[in-house]
Amino acid sequence: MTQAIRTTCAYCGVGCGIAATPTGARSVEIRGDEAHPANGGRLCSKGTHLGETVGLTGRLLHPMIGTRRTGWDEALGLVASRFRETIDRHGPDSVAFYVSGQLMTEDYYVANKLMKGFIGSANIDTNSRLCMSSAVAGHNRAFGEDVVPATYGDLEEADLIVLVGSNTAWCHPIVYQRIQAARAARGTKLVVIDPRRTETCEGADMHLAIKPGTDVALMNGLLAWCHATCTIDRTFLRDHVSAPDGFWDHILTGHDVRTIAAVCDVAPALLEQFYTLFAGTPRTVTMFSQGINQSIRGTDQVNAIINVHLATGRIGKPGAAPFSITGQPNAMGGREVGGLASTLAAHMDFAPDNVARVGRFWAAPAMATEPGLKAVDMFRAVEDGRIKALWVMATNPAVSMPDAGAVRAALAACPFVVVSDIIADTDTGLHAHVRLPAAGWGEKDGTVTNSDRTVSRQRPFLALPGEAMPDWWIVKEIAARMGWGPAFAFDGPADIWREHARLTAYQNDGARLLDLRAHAAIGNEAYDAMAPFSWGGTPFADGRFPTPDGRARLVPTHQMALEPQTRDWPLTLNTGRYRDQWHTMTRTGLAPKLARHREEPLVDIHPRDAEALNLSDRDLARVRTPQGDTMFRVSVSEGQRVGEIFTPIHWTDQVSSGGRTGLLPRPLVDPHSGQPGFKSTPARVEKVETEWRGFLILRGQEPVRPPCLWSTRVAVPGGTLYEVAGNGDPARLEALLPQGERAEAVDASRGTRRVAIIRDGRLSGVLFVTRSGQLPARDWLIAQLEAEGVGGAVLAARGPGNQPDKGAIICVCFDVGLNQIVAAVRDQRLVDVAAIGKALGAGTNCGSCRPALANILAQTPQEILHAAE
Ligand code: SF4
């Protein structure tokens, strides 16, 4: 039997350990790694289903120049010569790299070294800019270094956990499971601060649905409350923290409970309850995520949280810290090597002595001396022609950047675009002059750092397919062709890791906490066998901070006036993730099970707003902002605040005719971090009328583009499901059906058309359309793709047993739907999540759906119990 390879999950910043056992050339069995400190064997739905994503569907397997396949030599030669020519003619700032938190630390290190030490520009920025750069700026302002002062272990030692701007149950599911386990074990209190009522709130003691953008007022009010209730740690402040003149005068003026409750639009009694709980609980962890970071005042929001922890001395102690949790698997590793345009390397900035130090270490011929262009400014520079050659590595800015339509136009106009990626056709890759096939998860070899500073190995267990190569190798080869071969003569990731470790230790007399000197001479075998480790111990346990005077800083933060909603733009758009999808779905979109949770992009809207706009569940609607517009299905939700809507970030032109959220947000950024404010864009919603709607199921995964107003595509077992809607004659969609024996049923009175194509007793495709009636559930029809002896009866869309519609899939591991759960709760009088698990299996594998099960129980017990009588 093949041995399991210990590696790390491809997705979020929780950084779960995985034991991967190859079962074939491109197949693998996935288990959680019980020995990994992040997850102790648990995996969420995305991690659990990673095995479904390692096939070669859609892979970029060969270097391409335009649409022509070429060899590495020609492709690398072209990239190196075009970058060299551009630099020679227009200077080093005329080129840029846009990289990604998906890269290994070693990949990042080599790319950063090339740009900042040899090309001589700092125009390398990462998609982590969109994710947590406000946390970086906040840490630097308060602590003097970008150090996360908490670990996951603190969650198990805290008596109170406050989640701010974080749908942890969906976005960091294993952290959420650790929180719930801590609650069960020691009664830890949980408070959620979020404008939306998400599934994270289901397991909480308190939810404060504050008005978006009022976090600074909330935290300043909390600090004023702590001052009034003598919760300030005066000794810690005296010995270890500096406050600028006027700091306390500002906090103690106008931050009373009534005023803050009015600003935040929450009940004063609820606010006082939260403040009292916080003030009375020394062991408190405040965990924050994109709701704090993705704001044009994100850095102040971060510092308002840190201020409270510094002032109450709740830092550097077990179970007490502010805790930024990152989105991407290696956002932290990128921060460590200087993958952001605003940092140099190894947690050093662009101070002249740092530039000189790194220059000496690299023996660099052309050190960058000042920060480069951050992501939004970088694409503006592409747009206005200042940047003439751009290399995008492992990311999809044509979808993920704010005002993505403008980014796409900039890419189209850029004289030279290189994309290295694992996927052949991304929305960004369509604009590339050269595409380079990179190694994917399961093939990569390197390290990643998760949200709590744990460094883990990602180990390969699959052969590199086609001509794909690791990112570090691609960068090294370009550097060599540009004339810097000796400085990039790395023979593998261990070699790069050693150099990175040496740089963290170089002339570091304790001024920088990031110090990996113990790894500076690590052997290749020891690198291969490296167990997860966390650097930095318990930061600030001795009260010393990496500032020139060793003291932390309280940073004055002021609540900014909120932008009023207007007649033209009466709603505010918030954006974020779905539980079972990741970024632009290039990987999760390959996993049929993951698609079942949400098959289409939805716009969530409060019932009052929906009524005013004449919208019902499942209508089509166009969301419009000053930047652009795109369509979504409507989901009417009490979880939204009135006046606010929410859309997911995942859908692209590759899979949908609409739902491209990236088109909508403004490219406005936080002044300190440059992070865009994705969470509040003025918007409006308009109903879209269509004459018919339906679905198409096709065998296989070769994509097609349905000729209609609305379509979305998801992988299903054995095939592909398209949801469609449009006007005119839907019969034109029949051209997408394969050849074969045809069965057909038409009901003119209801405007329904059902067509099935059967070949050799197997279903090849179906098209179901209705003008006014209901459509059947898709599950049974999808299951027929893998059945034998299918006949014309398939048009009834159900088997002989007349199985009921499962409803929306809640548990993707066991394929359990909402209708099944509601029926079981009603008929079997199930009263808790464990009972549902026992009856249906739901929630007993990865556990990602447990908050949803709790939500179902919380929302419907009276009605259900009543129905059972
Ligand atoms: Fe992967 Fe889920 Fe763990 Fe995140 S929480 S690292 S997505 S298994």
PDB file of C-alpha atoms in Angstrom, residues 469-578:
ATOM      1  CA  MET A 469       7.115  23.289 -13.931  1.00  0.00           C
ATOM      2  CA  PRO A 470       7.265  24.825 -10.438  1.00  0.00           C
ATOM      3  CA  ASP A 471       6.950  28.606 -10.218  1.00  0.00           C
ATOM      4  CA  TRP A 472      10.362  29.020  -8.549  1.00  0.00           C
ATOM      5  CA  TRP A 473      11.990  27.215 -11.496  1.00  0.00           C
ATOM      6  CA  ILE A 474      10.208  29.427 -14.036  1.00  0.00           C
ATOM      7  CA  VAL A 475      11.358  32.625 -12.253  1.00  0.00           C
ATOM      8  CA  LYS A 476      14.897  31.294 -11.876  1.00  0.00           C
ATOM      9  CA  GLU A 477      15.094  30.510 -15.609  1.00  0.00           C
ATOM     10  CA  ILE A 478      13.878  33.995 -16.530  1.00  0.00           C
ATOM     11  CA  ALA A 479      16.425  35.532 -14.132  1.00  0.00           C
ATOM     12  CA  ALA A 480      19.187  33.457 -15.746  1.00  0.00           C
ATOM     13  CA  ARG A 481      18.143  34.559 -19.229  1.00  0.00           C
ATOM     14  CA  MET A 482      18.166  38.171 -18.066  1.00  0.00           C
ATOM     15  CA  GLY A 483      21.793  37.741 -17.029  1.00  0.00           C
ATOM     16  CA  TRP A 484      21.587  36.954 -13.310  1.00  0.00           C
ATOM     17  CA  GLY A 485      22.064  33.196 -13.342  1.00  0.00           C
ATOM     18  CA  PRO A 486      24.565  32.880 -10.471  1.00  0.00           C
ATOM     19  CA  ALA A 487      22.325  34.747  -7.984  1.00  0.00           C
ATOM     20  CA  PHE A 488      19.452  32.403  -8.852  1.00  0.00           C
ATOM     21  CA  ALA A 489      21.333  29.112  -9.075  1.00  0.00           C
ATOM     22  CA  PHE A 490      18.949  27.382  -6.686  1.00  0.00           C
ATOM     23  CA  ASP A 491      18.835  23.625  -7.081  1.00  0.00           C
ATOM     24  CA  GLY A 492      15.482  23.197  -5.360  1.00  0.00           C
ATOM     25  CA  PRO A 493      13.079  24.595  -2.800  1.00  0.00           C
ATOM     26  CA  ALA A 494      15.274  23.566   0.151  1.00  0.00           C
ATOM     27  CA  ASP A 495      18.077  25.722  -1.259  1.00  0.00           C
ATOM     28  CA  ILE A 496      15.712  28.701  -1.489  1.00  0.00           C
ATOM     29  CA  TRP A 497      14.365  28.077   2.023  1.00  0.00           C
ATOM     30  CA  ARG A 498      17.901  28.144   3.438  1.00  0.00           C
ATOM     31  CA  GLU A 499      18.618  31.488   1.775  1.00  0.00           C
ATOM     32  CA  HIS A 500      15.319  32.920   3.036  1.00  0.00           C
ATOM     33  CA  ALA A 501      16.103  31.687   6.561  1.00  0.00           C
ATOM     34  CA  ARG A 502      19.592  33.229   6.383  1.00  0.00           C
ATOM     35  CA  LEU A 503      18.137  36.579   5.308  1.00  0.00           C
ATOM     36  CA  THR A 504      15.714  36.626   8.268  1.00  0.00           C
ATOM     37  CA  ALA A 505      18.736  36.169  10.559  1.00  0.00           C
ATOM     38  CA  TYR A 506      21.118  38.466   8.675  1.00  0.00           C
ATOM     39  CA  GLN A 507      22.263  41.301  10.948  1.00  0.00           C
ATOM     40  CA  ASN A 508      19.201  40.629  13.094  1.00  0.00           C
ATOM     41  CA  ASP A 509      20.168  41.382  16.660  1.00  0.00           C
ATOM     42  CA  GLY A 510      16.643  40.836  17.918  1.00  0.00           C
ATOM     43  CA  ALA A 511      15.199  43.841  16.133  1.00  0.00           C
ATOM     44  CA  ARG A 512      12.989  41.593  14.017  1.00  0.00           C
ATOM     45  CA  LEU A 513      10.910  38.776  15.508  1.00  0.00           C
ATOM     46  CA  LEU A 514      10.910  36.870  12.229  1.00  0.00           C
ATOM     47  CA  ASP A 515      14.187  35.017  12.663  1.00  0.00           C
ATOM     48  CA  LEU A 516      14.549  31.557  11.122  1.00  0.00           C
ATOM     49  CA  ARG A 517      18.280  31.156  11.831  1.00  0.00           C
ATOM     50  CA  ALA A 518      17.704  27.621  13.080  1.00  0.00           C
ATOM     51  CA  HIS A 519      16.851  26.710   9.487  1.00  0.00           C
ATOM     52  CA  ALA A 520      19.710  28.560   7.823  1.00  0.00           C
ATOM     53  CA  ALA A 521      21.783  25.411   7.322  1.00  0.00           C
ATOM     54  CA  ILE A 522      19.012  22.815   7.202  1.00  0.00           C
ATOM     55  CA  GLY A 523      19.876  19.831   5.013  1.00  0.00           C
ATOM     56  CA  ASN A 524      17.740  18.687   2.112  1.00  0.00           C
ATOM     57  CA  GLU A 525      16.557  15.622   4.006  1.00  0.00           C
ATOM     58  CA  ALA A 526      15.654  17.617   7.094  1.00  0.00           C
ATOM     59  CA  TYR A 527      13.767  20.072   4.872  1.00  0.00           C
ATOM     60  CA  ASP A 528      11.865  17.194   3.301  1.00  0.00           C
ATOM     61  CA  ALA A 529      10.986  15.835   6.731  1.00  0.00           C
ATOM     62  CA  MET A 530      10.242  19.245   8.290  1.00  0.00           C
ATOM     63  CA  ALA A 531       7.376  19.042  10.781  1.00  0.00           C
ATOM     64  CA  PRO A 532       5.026  22.020  11.134  1.00  0.00           C
ATOM     65  CA  PHE A 533       6.503  24.659  13.406  1.00  0.00           C
ATOM     66  CA  SER A 534       5.448  28.084  14.549  1.00  0.00           C
ATOM     67  CA  TRP A 535       7.994  30.918  14.635  1.00  0.00           C
ATOM     68  CA  GLY A 536       7.946  33.665  17.229  1.00  0.00           C
ATOM     69  CA  GLY A 537       6.726  31.647  20.238  1.00  0.00           C
ATOM     70  CA  THR A 538       4.244  33.802  22.195  1.00  0.00           C
ATOM     71  CA  PRO A 539       4.999  37.234  20.749  1.00  0.00           C
ATOM     72  CA  PHE A 540       5.205  40.120  23.211  1.00  0.00           C
ATOM     73  CA  ALA A 541       5.022  37.845  26.266  1.00  0.00           C
ATOM     74  CA  ASP A 542       7.826  39.929  27.800  1.00  0.00           C
ATOM     75  CA  GLY A 543       6.058  43.199  26.969  1.00  0.00           C
ATOM     76  CA  ARG A 544       8.734  44.149  24.435  1.00  0.00           C
ATOM     77  CA  PHE A 545       7.710  45.169  20.932  1.00  0.00           C
ATOM     78  CA  PRO A 546       9.932  45.422  17.808  1.00  0.00           C
ATOM     79  CA  THR A 547       9.846  49.223  17.712  1.00  0.00           C
ATOM     80  CA  PRO A 548      12.930  51.421  18.227  1.00  0.00           C
ATOM     81  CA  ASP A 549      11.998  52.019  21.894  1.00  0.00           C
ATOM     82  CA  GLY A 550      10.546  48.566  22.485  1.00  0.00           C
ATOM     83  CA  ARG A 551       7.066  49.965  23.200  1.00  0.00           C
ATOM     84  CA  ALA A 552       3.813  49.326  21.338  1.00  0.00           C
ATOM     85  CA  ARG A 553       1.783  52.244  20.002  1.00  0.00           C
ATOM     86  CA  LEU A 554      -1.817  53.207  20.606  1.00  0.00           C
ATOM     87  CA  VAL A 555      -2.939  54.652  17.264  1.00  0.00           C
ATOM     88  CA  PRO A 556      -5.635  57.350  17.240  1.00  0.00           C
ATOM     89  CA  THR A 557      -8.582  56.201  15.122  1.00  0.00           C
ATOM     90  CA  HIS A 558     -11.610  58.266  14.180  1.00  0.00           C
ATOM     91  CA  GLN A 559     -14.933  56.997  12.912  1.00  0.00           C
ATOM     92  CA  MET A 560     -15.369  58.417   9.428  1.00  0.00           C
ATOM     93  CA  ALA A 561     -18.719  59.757   8.292  1.00  0.00           C
ATOM     94  CA  LEU A 562     -20.603  57.112   6.321  1.00  0.00           C
ATOM     95  CA  GLU A 563     -21.527  57.699   2.734  1.00  0.00           C
ATOM     96  CA  PRO A 564     -25.279  58.393   2.461  1.00  0.00           C
ATOM     97  CA  GLN A 565     -27.374  56.177   0.208  1.00  0.00           C
ATOM     98  CA  THR A 566     -28.849  58.144  -2.689  1.00  0.00           C
ATOM     99  CA  ARG A 567     -31.880  57.908  -4.955  1.00  0.00           C
ATOM    100  CA  ASP A 568     -29.769  56.538  -7.781  1.00  0.00           C
ATOM    101  CA  TRP A 569     -27.864  54.150  -5.561  1.00  0.00           C
ATOM    102  CA  PRO A 570     -30.220  53.276  -2.699  1.00  0.00           C
ATOM    103  CA  LEU A 571     -28.495  50.032  -1.638  1.00  0.00           C
ATOM    104  CA  THR A 572     -25.040  49.097  -0.371  1.00  0.00           C
ATOM    105  CA  LEU A 573     -23.293  46.078  -1.876  1.00  0.00           C
ATOM    106  CA  ASN A 574     -21.228  43.738   0.304  1.00  0.00           C
ATOM    107  CA  THR A 575     -19.260  40.870  -1.249  1.00  0.00           C
ATOM    108  CA  GLY A 576     -17.728  37.638   0.039  1.00  0.00           C
ATOM    109  CA  ARG A 577     -17.336  33.893  -0.147  1.00  0.00           C
ATOM    110  CA  TYR A 578     -19.562  30.825  -0.279  1.00  0.00           C
TER     111      TYR A 578
END
